[in-house]
Amino acid sequence: MIDVQALSKKFGDNLVLSDITTSIQKGEVVAIIGPSGSGKSTFLRCLNLLETPSSGSIEINGKNLTASKKEIHKIRQQIGMVFQHFHLFPHMTVLENLMYAPMKAKGLKKYDAEGKARQLLERVGLAQKADAYPNSLSGGQKQRVAIARALAMEPELMLFDEPTSALDPEMVKEVLEVMKDLAKSGMTMVVVTHEMGFAREVADRVLFLDHGVLVEEGEPESFFKHPTSERARDFLDKVL
Amino acid sequence: MNLDFSQIVPYIPFMLEGIWVTLKFVFFAIILGSILGTVLALFKIGSAKPLRWFADAYTSIFRGTPLILQLMIIYYSIPQLTGYDISPFLSAILAFGLNSSAYISEIIRAGIQAVDKGQLEAAQALGVPYGAMMKDIILPQALKNILPALMNEFITLTKESAIVSTIGYLDLMRRAQVVGADLFRNFEPLLFVGLIYWCLVMGLTVIGRMVERRLKLSD
């Protein structure tokens, strides 16, 4: 579904991603881990072109992203993204947050968009917050709304950029639960995370990045028990 | 002390009519200034370089020369150059609208740039087209931040509108002068329209506060 070839990204003279090649299958849940500054988020943001790669190519469902800049918003409609800091639209109610993009970008009728939105709020357990404004929600609730907002576009792929890093500890679980449910439903997911427990339990595959290099990838079982590279061993020693 | 307000009583209806005359062109000037100012602000933050240059040059010209000069140039040069006898009303709308759009574009540009970059990214990631994103996501949030600055600009415009008296437009200011010349007493009519200007500005201030409160609903 996603095919990444020799992806590199420079910010000025600073090489943030170096020659990354990997592919992600439909229905797969991939966790990207690594020290901060390793380029995890930049890699994720390249997948929907929030960052423009300096070289290399990304294909999603056979469509080359960098070559399709004109229709990038069409492609992005199929890729949901969840941010560390939620980025809900503060001047809209929760329900409006969910209805906005389907109506504006996909041309859904208001009635259909609202039905879909209410159904999704039900799914993330926030049906009673439909008419609240984002600023009145807790961090965990905001992130669940953000996930529902991304799902409202019925994406084929969901990107998560450290979805629990800005949350108070007691709210991490409710967000991870929603993500686990989503994984079970067969959604293709790419998750940048510091939650090793989540990576181990839910991911089908782990990518370990360090200094912009894809150092190691593998099934979580074997990766966490027997990391092959020195750098991955060091990292796991520090976080586990 | 030689004050006699009773003398201006017969002229009060004549001066009050000036409220309407002033408000009429101020209203259109604000509309023109806001629309043009928004467009210029979008040019300034956009990626097309020629549009950016145009907007910057525009701002530097209209901010860099006196408003009264711009008004005179429009009023006197258009008939001379084109033969079209432009009315004081239209000249006033043009001069004030064009001038204030330069200021408004700077206010809006600052407001847009102050909106959290994450809002833009969230809208992009959802596949929302640029125009809709600006209109529905970015500008409403920018507007909330810049409302006090924008009200300030509208208040300035309302007061400075008195400059149109110099091209013979019968606004509040001009009417005070006419009455003054008729009575050989200037102080009373000037004081009277001064009070009216103050009331107009207070009205604007109250409206601004109301809009601000409405926009704060989501906090």
PDB file of C-alpha atoms in Angstrom, chain A residues 3 6 12 16 30 43 51 75 86 94 121 142 148-149 151-152 171 181-182 190 204 207 221 223-224 236:
ATOM      1  CA  ASP A   3       6.105   2.068  -0.900  1.00  0.00           C
ATOM      2  CA  ALA A   6      15.391   6.014  -0.861  1.00  0.00           C
ATOM      3  CA  GLY A  12      19.055  23.330   5.161  1.00  0.00           C
ATOM      4  CA  VAL A  16      17.116  14.556   8.904  1.00  0.00           C
ATOM      5  CA  VAL A  30       3.539  -0.199  12.018  1.00  0.00           C
ATOM      6  CA  PHE A  43       9.264  10.506   8.180  1.00  0.00           C
ATOM      7  CA  GLU A  51       7.029  17.790   4.603  1.00  0.00           C
ATOM      8  CA  ILE A  75      -4.633  11.974  -1.840  1.00  0.00           C
ATOM      9  CA  PHE A  86      -4.613  17.574  18.518  1.00  0.00           C
ATOM     10  CA  VAL A  94     -16.921  18.855  18.383  1.00  0.00           C
ATOM     11  CA  LEU A 121     -18.376  10.075  18.415  1.00  0.00           C
ATOM     12  CA  LYS A 142      -9.517  16.072  22.543  1.00  0.00           C
ATOM     13  CA  ALA A 148     -12.800  10.617  15.093  1.00  0.00           C
ATOM     14  CA  ARG A 149     -12.298  13.715  12.927  1.00  0.00           C
ATOM     15  CA  LEU A 151     -11.882   8.831  10.579  1.00  0.00           C
ATOM     16  CA  ALA A 152     -14.801  10.938   9.364  1.00  0.00           C
ATOM     17  CA  MET A 171      -5.404   9.910  29.883  1.00  0.00           C
ATOM     18  CA  ASP A 181      -9.943  -0.886  18.521  1.00  0.00           C
ATOM     19  CA  LEU A 182      -9.033   0.784  15.285  1.00  0.00           C
ATOM     20  CA  VAL A 190       1.574   4.106  11.050  1.00  0.00           C
ATOM     21  CA  ASP A 204       2.666  -5.946  13.464  1.00  0.00           C
ATOM     22  CA  LEU A 207      10.715   0.435  12.592  1.00  0.00           C
ATOM     23  CA  GLU A 221       8.372  -9.884  19.652  1.00  0.00           C
ATOM     24  CA  PHE A 223      12.742  -6.741  18.121  1.00  0.00           C
ATOM     25  CA  PHE A 224      12.072  -6.115  21.789  1.00  0.00           C
ATOM     26  CA  LEU A 236      15.724  -0.141  24.588  1.00  0.00           C
TER      27      LEU A 236
END
